[in-house]
Amino acid sequence: MTVYLDHAATSPLRPEVLAAYTDALQLVGNPSAIHSAGQAARAMLEEARERIAAVVGCDRNEVIFTSGGTESNNLGIKGLFAKRDGNLIITSAAEHHAVLDAVEHLEKQGAEVHWLSMTDEGVIDLDELSRVLEKRHRETAFVALMWVNNETGVITPIAEVAALAAQYGVPVHSDGVAAFGHTETNFAASGLATMALAAHKLGGPVGVGALIVSRATELVPLFHGGGQERSIRAGTMNAAGATAFATAAETPQPDFVALEELAVQLISPLGKLTRGNAPGVPNILSFTFEGASGESMLFLLDQAEISVSNGSACTAGVARASHVLIAMGFSEADASSALRISFGPQTTAEDVKALAEALPKVVATARKI
Ligand SMILES: Cc1ncc(COP(=O)(O)O)c(C=O)c1O
């Protein structure tokens, strides 16, 4: 049977979610329609909004449903920039491409970008952030820093970031896609302006997500149309998807600490844990294997029916050195020798042991290729 250790790419629908989703899909009605069928769909959507708000720790009016993480990040970043006072974006080169590419798009259109440095364990330099904000806050449009890195699992102290920015009234956007459900992400306590979420990283369906937008924040929409979602995100609302997302959000993730410890214990003799001693979520771990190509290891493991990844699955199947590890100062060769493993509710100790048993031969073969 396949050993699936790629939950950070996408995690299977949880049984509770599948049941709620299939029920919800049977309800006919556009939530914006005035007739009873429409109003029933609207009630389902609004209930899902309230349920998600309760888990996220925000007001229900702050939940804007979207099609997932990429759209939510684009809406947060481009939407904040369009309302900006300044022209400077402060971010990091280790962000997911949904953020990086949106920022680089704005850069081509004239934005200035300050790329924050980080330690070789992937921890953002908050002193540098503080210095840049002190000097250039008047020119700063916003800060964008992800809550949890989806390749290394490193946790950014987002409340500290937001507190630094708040001294100057600078809004902060955070990609919370890898964090939500896996570490404490209370929105009200975070001080964020916007936070991006996606359902499919925690057992919800692909194609559903949300941007949490604080009441004080104004955004220019990406889409114009029917005025749905407070005119921040036009388009017929996905009431069934929202219900499934709410169910996934409410269903707690298991404690992955024992699996993390087992994986570190079994794999460390062979490879280097990329986050070292930096604080991280227990469900995402990446290792580099000196002299072995990550791509070859991935294929060899796949032949052994073990699914892992080299990092982000979102680079459309193109094998490249991990931009995250490059940002952390790894050489091109080391950044090309990474494997990421990520756990979900279905993961067992046997899965981790199967990977650890397969790895010595896989690494040795990959070193010869
Ligand atoms: C941290 C992070 N942000 C954004 C995304 C993009 O989310 P989606 O696939 O829902 O568009 C992903 C997906 O890999 C991710 O891991």
Short mmCIF file of C-alpha atoms and ligand atoms in Angstrom, two decimals:
data_model
loop_
_atom_site.label_atom_id
_atom_site.label_comp_id
_atom_site.label_asym_id
_atom_site.label_seq_id
_atom_site.Cartn_x
_atom_site.Cartn_y
_atom_site.Cartn_z
CA MET A 1 0.00 0.00 0.00
CA THR A 2 1.18 3.51 -0.80
CA VAL A 3 2.80 5.41 2.03
CA TYR A 4 1.57 8.99 1.65
CA LEU A 5 3.84 11.52 3.35
CA ASP A 6 2.91 14.62 1.36
CA HIS A 7 0.06 16.15 3.36
CA ALA A 8 1.56 19.64 3.08
CA ALA A 9 0.93 19.42 -0.67
CA THR A 10 -2.63 18.27 -0.10
CA SER A 11 -4.24 16.12 2.57
CA PRO A 12 -7.04 13.63 1.81
CA LEU A 13 -10.61 14.61 2.66
CA ARG A 14 -11.38 13.62 6.22
CA PRO A 15 -14.41 11.31 6.60
CA GLU A 16 -16.39 13.96 8.51
CA VAL A 17 -15.67 16.43 5.73
CA LEU A 18 -16.67 14.04 2.96
CA ALA A 19 -20.00 13.36 4.72
CA ALA A 20 -20.74 17.07 5.27
CA TYR A 21 -19.60 17.96 1.74
CA THR A 22 -21.71 15.36 -0.05
CA ASP A 23 -24.78 16.39 1.99
CA ALA A 24 -24.15 20.06 1.26
CA LEU A 25 -23.64 19.46 -2.47
CA GLN A 26 -27.19 18.20 -2.72
CA LEU A 27 -28.62 21.55 -1.74
CA VAL A 28 -29.62 23.58 -4.79
CA GLY A 29 -29.61 27.36 -4.74
CA ASN A 30 -27.43 30.37 -5.34
CA PRO A 31 -26.82 32.02 -1.94
CA SER A 32 -27.57 35.41 -3.54
CA ALA A 33 -31.00 34.34 -4.84
CA ILE A 34 -34.08 35.65 -3.06
CA HIS A 35 -36.22 32.49 -3.26
CA SER A 36 -36.30 29.89 -0.48
CA ALA A 37 -33.76 27.59 -2.15
CA GLY A 38 -31.30 30.49 -2.39
CA GLN A 39 -31.96 31.48 1.19
CA ALA A 40 -31.30 27.92 2.38
CA ALA A 41 -27.94 28.01 0.59
CA ARG A 42 -27.26 31.44 2.10
CA ALA A 43 -28.04 30.11 5.59
CA MET A 44 -25.61 27.24 5.05
CA LEU A 45 -22.92 29.62 3.82
CA GLU A 46 -23.37 32.02 6.74
CA GLU A 47 -23.30 29.17 9.22
CA ALA A 48 -20.01 27.99 7.68
CA ARG A 49 -18.65 31.55 7.94
CA GLU A 50 -19.51 31.66 11.65
CA ARG A 51 -17.98 28.25 12.28
CA ILE A 52 -14.74 29.22 10.56
CA ALA A 53 -14.64 32.55 12.38
CA ALA A 54 -14.96 30.70 15.70
CA VAL A 55 -11.95 28.51 14.88
CA VAL A 56 -9.87 31.35 13.39
CA GLY A 57 -10.66 33.73 16.25
CA CYS A 58 -12.14 36.52 14.16
CA ASP A 59 -15.44 38.20 13.51
CA ARG A 60 -17.64 36.43 10.95
CA ASN A 61 -17.62 39.55 8.76
CA GLU A 62 -13.86 39.23 8.51
CA VAL A 63 -14.07 35.89 6.64
CA ILE A 64 -13.93 36.34 2.85
CA PHE A 65 -14.34 33.03 1.01
CA THR A 66 -12.02 32.43 -1.94
CA SER A 67 -10.87 29.57 -4.16
CA GLY A 68 -7.86 28.74 -1.97
CA GLY A 69 -4.40 29.77 -0.85
CA THR A 70 -3.13 31.25 -4.09
CA GLU A 71 -6.13 33.50 -4.57
CA SER A 72 -6.18 34.54 -0.92
CA ASN A 73 -2.52 35.55 -1.00
CA ASN A 74 -2.95 37.43 -4.27
CA LEU A 75 -6.02 39.23 -2.94
CA GLY A 76 -4.26 40.18 0.29
CA ILE A 77 -1.08 41.38 -1.37
CA LYS A 78 -2.42 43.11 -4.46
CA GLY A 79 -5.45 44.36 -2.54
CA LEU A 80 -3.31 45.97 0.17
CA PHE A 81 -0.86 47.39 -2.35
CA ALA A 82 -3.62 49.07 -4.34
CA LYS A 83 -4.71 50.89 -1.15
CA ARG A 84 -1.17 51.75 -0.12
CA ASP A 85 0.34 54.96 1.10
CA GLY A 86 3.90 53.83 0.43
CA ASN A 87 5.62 51.89 -2.35
CA LEU A 88 7.83 49.56 -0.32
CA ILE A 89 6.94 45.91 0.34
CA ILE A 90 8.86 44.09 3.09
CA THR A 91 8.91 40.32 2.71
CA SER A 92 11.23 37.32 2.50
CA ALA A 93 12.59 35.20 -0.33
CA ALA A 94 11.39 32.04 1.45
CA GLU A 95 7.69 32.77 0.91
CA HIS A 96 5.48 30.43 -1.12
CA HIS A 97 5.31 31.30 -4.82
CA ALA A 98 1.73 32.53 -4.33
CA VAL A 99 3.28 35.41 -2.37
CA LEU A 100 6.67 35.66 -4.09
CA ASP A 101 5.26 35.86 -7.60
CA ALA A 102 2.54 38.32 -6.59
CA VAL A 103 5.20 40.55 -5.00
CA GLU A 104 7.49 40.21 -8.02
CA HIS A 105 4.57 41.14 -10.26
CA LEU A 106 4.11 44.34 -8.24
CA GLU A 107 7.87 44.95 -8.39
CA LYS A 108 7.69 44.90 -12.20
CA GLN A 109 4.94 47.48 -11.93
CA GLY A 110 7.13 49.81 -9.87
CA ALA A 111 6.97 48.58 -6.26
CA GLU A 112 10.21 48.47 -4.28
CA VAL A 113 10.85 45.27 -2.32
CA HIS A 114 13.00 44.78 0.77
CA TRP A 115 13.90 41.09 1.10
CA LEU A 116 14.54 40.32 4.77
CA SER A 117 17.43 38.03 5.58
CA MET A 118 17.12 34.87 7.61
CA THR A 119 19.36 32.53 9.55
CA ASP A 120 20.60 29.27 8.06
CA GLU A 121 17.82 27.61 10.06
CA GLY A 122 15.16 29.68 8.31
CA VAL A 123 14.38 32.21 11.05
CA ILE A 124 13.57 35.75 9.86
CA ASP A 125 15.76 38.55 11.18
CA LEU A 126 13.30 40.59 13.25
CA ASP A 127 15.97 43.15 14.19
CA GLU A 128 16.38 43.90 10.51
CA LEU A 129 12.59 44.21 10.16
CA SER A 130 12.56 46.62 13.08
CA ARG A 131 15.39 48.71 11.58
CA VAL A 132 13.78 48.90 8.12
CA LEU A 133 10.42 49.85 9.62
CA GLU A 134 11.98 52.52 11.82
CA LYS A 135 13.75 54.07 8.87
CA ARG A 136 11.24 53.55 6.09
CA HIS A 137 7.78 53.12 7.63
CA ARG A 138 6.38 56.10 5.77
CA GLU A 139 7.25 54.47 2.46
CA THR A 140 6.08 50.99 3.49
CA ALA A 141 2.90 49.63 1.91
CA PHE A 142 2.83 46.42 3.96
CA VAL A 143 4.85 43.56 5.41
CA ALA A 144 4.15 40.01 4.10
CA LEU A 145 5.55 37.07 6.07
CA MET A 146 4.24 33.54 6.14
CA TRP A 147 3.22 32.06 9.49
CA VAL A 148 4.68 28.60 8.84
CA ASN A 149 7.05 27.77 6.00
CA ASN A 150 5.54 24.99 3.92
CA GLU A 151 8.92 23.42 3.09
CA THR A 152 10.84 23.58 6.37
CA GLY A 153 7.96 23.87 8.85
CA VAL A 154 9.66 26.85 10.57
CA ILE A 155 7.22 29.02 12.58
CA THR A 156 7.50 32.82 12.31
CA PRO A 157 6.51 34.74 15.48
CA ILE A 158 3.74 36.60 13.64
CA ALA A 159 2.40 38.45 16.68
CA GLU A 160 5.89 39.97 17.18
CA VAL A 161 6.05 40.95 13.51
CA ALA A 162 2.60 42.55 13.69
CA ALA A 163 3.48 44.36 16.94
CA LEU A 164 6.61 45.88 15.34
CA ALA A 165 4.62 47.01 12.29
CA ALA A 166 1.75 48.32 14.44
CA GLN A 167 4.08 50.89 16.02
CA TYR A 168 4.05 52.61 12.63
CA GLY A 169 0.55 51.69 11.46
CA VAL A 170 1.95 49.37 8.76
CA PRO A 171 -0.40 46.48 7.83
CA VAL A 172 0.87 42.89 7.86
CA HIS A 173 -0.31 40.10 5.56
CA SER A 174 0.46 36.51 6.49
CA ASP A 175 0.19 33.33 4.45
CA GLY A 176 -1.37 31.10 7.08
CA VAL A 177 -1.94 28.15 4.73
CA ALA A 178 0.64 25.82 6.31
CA ALA A 179 0.01 27.12 9.82
CA PHE A 180 -3.77 26.86 10.19
CA GLY A 181 -4.71 23.77 12.16
CA HIS A 182 -1.07 22.98 12.97
CA THR A 183 -0.06 25.77 15.32
CA GLU A 184 -1.96 28.43 17.26
CA THR A 185 -3.22 31.01 14.71
CA ASN A 186 -5.71 33.20 16.55
CA PHE A 187 -6.38 36.09 14.17
CA ALA A 188 -7.64 38.63 16.73
CA ALA A 189 -4.60 38.04 18.92
CA SER A 190 -2.19 38.14 15.97
CA GLY A 191 -2.66 41.80 15.05
CA LEU A 192 -2.64 40.90 11.34
CA ALA A 193 -4.43 42.88 8.66
CA THR A 194 -4.96 39.87 6.38
CA MET A 195 -4.35 36.13 6.59
CA ALA A 196 -4.62 33.57 3.77
CA LEU A 197 -6.09 30.08 4.37
CA ALA A 198 -6.77 27.00 2.23
CA ALA A 199 -9.04 24.08 3.13
CA HIS A 200 -7.15 21.27 1.41
CA LYS A 201 -4.11 21.35 3.69
CA LEU A 202 -6.21 20.11 6.60
CA GLY A 203 -8.53 17.58 5.04
CA GLY A 204 -10.95 19.94 3.30
CA PRO A 205 -11.58 20.12 -0.45
CA VAL A 206 -9.21 21.65 -3.00
CA GLY A 207 -10.48 24.93 -4.42
CA VAL A 208 -11.84 26.47 -1.21
CA GLY A 209 -10.13 28.93 1.09
CA ALA A 210 -10.51 32.26 2.78
CA LEU A 211 -8.81 35.56 3.25
CA ILE A 212 -9.36 36.86 6.76
CA VAL A 213 -9.54 40.65 6.53
CA SER A 214 -9.52 42.68 9.73
CA ARG A 215 -12.32 45.21 10.03
CA ALA A 216 -9.83 48.07 9.97
CA THR A 217 -8.33 46.96 6.65
CA GLU A 218 -9.40 48.18 3.25
CA LEU A 219 -8.65 46.13 0.15
CA VAL A 220 -9.09 46.72 -3.55
CA PRO A 221 -10.68 43.56 -5.04
CA LEU A 222 -9.03 41.43 -7.71
CA PHE A 223 -12.36 40.44 -9.29
CA HIS A 224 -15.22 42.71 -10.15
CA GLY A 225 -18.69 41.35 -10.66
CA GLY A 226 -21.74 40.62 -8.55
CA GLY A 227 -20.60 42.34 -5.36
CA GLN A 228 -20.49 39.15 -3.30
CA GLU A 229 -18.37 38.83 -0.13
CA ARG A 230 -18.73 42.53 0.76
CA SER A 231 -17.57 43.37 -2.78
CA ILE A 232 -14.10 42.09 -1.88
CA ARG A 233 -14.49 38.86 -3.86
CA ALA A 234 -17.10 38.76 -6.58
CA GLY A 235 -18.40 35.42 -7.89
CA THR A 236 -21.12 32.96 -6.86
CA MET A 237 -20.31 31.75 -3.37
CA ASN A 238 -19.36 28.12 -2.91
CA ALA A 239 -21.71 27.25 -0.03
CA ALA A 240 -20.99 23.51 -0.07
CA GLY A 241 -17.23 24.13 -0.21
CA ALA A 242 -17.52 26.58 2.69
CA THR A 243 -19.40 23.97 4.75
CA ALA A 244 -16.74 21.37 4.01
CA PHE A 245 -14.01 23.89 4.92
CA ALA A 246 -15.78 24.67 8.21
CA THR A 247 -15.98 20.96 9.05
CA ALA A 248 -12.28 20.47 8.26
CA ALA A 249 -11.36 23.52 10.36
CA GLU A 250 -13.37 22.23 13.32
CA THR A 251 -11.94 18.70 13.17
CA PRO A 252 -8.74 18.80 15.22
CA GLN A 253 -5.50 17.50 13.73
CA PRO A 254 -3.80 14.78 15.78
CA ASP A 255 -0.69 15.48 17.80
CA PHE A 256 2.24 14.81 15.44
CA VAL A 257 5.06 15.19 17.98
CA ALA A 258 5.70 11.45 18.36
CA LEU A 259 5.89 11.03 14.56
CA GLU A 260 8.21 14.04 14.33
CA GLU A 261 10.52 12.57 16.96
CA LEU A 262 10.53 9.19 15.25
CA ALA A 263 11.30 10.71 11.84
CA VAL A 264 14.12 12.88 13.21
CA GLN A 265 15.59 9.92 15.09
CA LEU A 266 15.46 7.56 12.09
CA ILE A 267 16.39 9.97 9.28
CA SER A 268 18.97 12.25 10.93
CA PRO A 269 21.84 9.75 10.64
CA LEU A 270 21.37 9.94 6.85
CA GLY A 271 20.31 13.53 6.20
CA LYS A 272 20.38 17.00 7.72
CA LEU A 273 17.17 18.44 9.20
CA THR A 274 16.99 21.77 7.38
CA ARG A 275 15.40 23.74 10.22
CA GLY A 276 17.96 22.58 12.77
CA ASN A 277 16.85 23.84 16.17
CA ALA A 278 14.47 26.52 14.89
CA PRO A 279 10.91 26.28 16.22
CA GLY A 280 8.71 24.41 13.75
CA VAL A 281 5.43 22.56 13.31
CA PRO A 282 5.76 18.82 13.98
CA ASN A 283 3.95 17.79 10.78
CA ILE A 284 6.46 19.23 8.24
CA LEU A 285 10.12 18.21 8.14
CA SER A 286 12.69 18.56 5.41
CA PHE A 287 16.09 16.95 5.14
CA THR A 288 19.00 17.38 2.73
CA PHE A 289 21.05 14.35 1.63
CA GLU A 290 24.48 15.52 0.51
CA GLY A 291 25.35 14.54 -3.04
CA ALA A 292 21.96 12.97 -3.83
CA SER A 293 19.52 14.62 -6.20
CA GLY A 294 16.17 15.25 -4.57
CA GLU A 295 14.42 14.56 -7.84
CA SER A 296 16.07 11.12 -8.19
CA MET A 297 15.25 10.24 -4.59
CA LEU A 298 11.65 11.27 -5.14
CA PHE A 299 11.33 8.99 -8.18
CA LEU A 300 13.07 6.08 -6.44
CA LEU A 301 10.80 6.43 -3.41
CA ASP A 302 7.80 6.62 -5.69
CA GLN A 303 8.83 3.30 -7.21
CA ALA A 304 8.77 1.94 -3.67
CA GLU A 305 5.23 3.40 -3.34
CA ILE A 306 6.29 6.14 -0.94
CA SER A 307 5.04 9.66 -1.75
CA VAL A 308 7.14 12.57 -0.51
CA SER A 309 8.11 15.84 -2.16
CA ASN A 310 11.12 18.04 -2.83
CA GLY A 311 9.40 21.05 -1.36
CA SER A 312 6.51 22.94 -2.75
CA ALA A 313 4.29 20.95 -5.10
CA CYS A 314 3.21 24.21 -6.59
CA THR A 315 6.06 24.71 -9.04
CA ALA A 316 4.00 22.79 -11.60
CA GLY A 317 6.13 19.65 -11.71
CA VAL A 318 9.31 21.54 -12.53
CA ALA A 319 12.35 20.20 -10.64
CA ARG A 320 14.38 23.10 -9.28
CA ALA A 321 16.59 23.74 -6.30
CA SER A 322 14.42 24.79 -3.38
CA HIS A 323 14.15 28.59 -3.34
CA VAL A 324 13.46 28.35 0.40
CA LEU A 325 16.74 26.57 1.12
CA ILE A 326 18.59 28.97 -1.20
CA ALA A 327 17.11 31.86 0.83
CA MET A 328 18.47 30.16 3.96
CA GLY A 329 21.97 30.18 2.43
CA PHE A 330 22.19 26.55 1.26
CA SER A 331 24.31 25.96 -1.84
CA GLU A 332 22.49 25.19 -5.10
CA ALA A 333 23.67 21.55 -4.80
CA ASP A 334 22.44 21.15 -1.22
CA ALA A 335 19.17 22.93 -2.02
CA SER A 336 18.65 20.36 -4.81
CA SER A 337 19.14 17.44 -2.44
CA ALA A 338 16.10 17.98 -0.24
CA LEU A 339 13.14 15.80 0.60
CA ARG A 340 10.14 17.12 2.49
CA ILE A 341 7.92 14.78 4.46
CA SER A 342 4.64 15.92 5.91
CA PHE A 343 2.12 14.11 8.08
CA GLY A 344 -1.67 13.98 8.23
CA PRO A 345 -4.30 12.26 10.36
CA GLN A 346 -3.84 8.98 8.44
CA THR A 347 -0.05 8.84 8.97
CA THR A 348 1.25 6.02 11.19
CA ALA A 349 4.62 5.19 12.76
CA GLU A 350 4.79 2.30 10.25
CA ASP A 351 4.72 4.85 7.39
CA VAL A 352 7.69 6.70 8.86
CA LYS A 353 9.55 3.42 9.45
CA ALA A 354 8.86 2.31 5.85
CA LEU A 355 10.42 5.55 4.60
CA ALA A 356 13.42 5.21 6.92
CA GLU A 357 13.96 1.62 5.75
CA ALA A 358 13.81 2.57 2.07
CA LEU A 359 16.03 5.64 2.37
CA PRO A 360 19.58 4.22 2.73
CA LYS A 361 19.34 2.38 -0.62
CA VAL A 362 17.51 5.29 -2.29
CA VAL A 363 20.12 7.81 -1.14
CA ALA A 364 23.01 5.54 -2.17
CA THR A 365 21.48 4.98 -5.64
CA ALA A 366 20.69 8.69 -6.09
CA ARG A 367 24.32 9.55 -5.22
CA LYS A 368 25.47 7.43 -8.16
CA ILE A 369 23.06 8.94 -10.70
C1 LIG B 1 2.18 28.04 2.31
C2 LIG B 1 1.31 27.90 1.12
N1 LIG B 1 0.73 29.00 0.60
C3 LIG B 1 -0.08 28.94 -0.46
C4 LIG B 1 -0.34 27.75 -1.10
C5 LIG B 1 -1.26 27.73 -2.29
O1 LIG B 1 -2.52 27.23 -1.89
P1 LIG B 1 -3.55 26.64 -2.97
O2 LIG B 1 -2.96 25.40 -3.51
O3 LIG B 1 -4.80 26.40 -2.16
O4 LIG B 1 -3.76 27.67 -4.01
C6 LIG B 1 0.27 26.57 -0.62
C7 LIG B 1 0.07 25.28 -1.32
O5 LIG B 1 1.01 24.52 -1.49
C8 LIG B 1 1.11 26.66 0.52
O6 LIG B 1 1.69 25.56 1.03
#
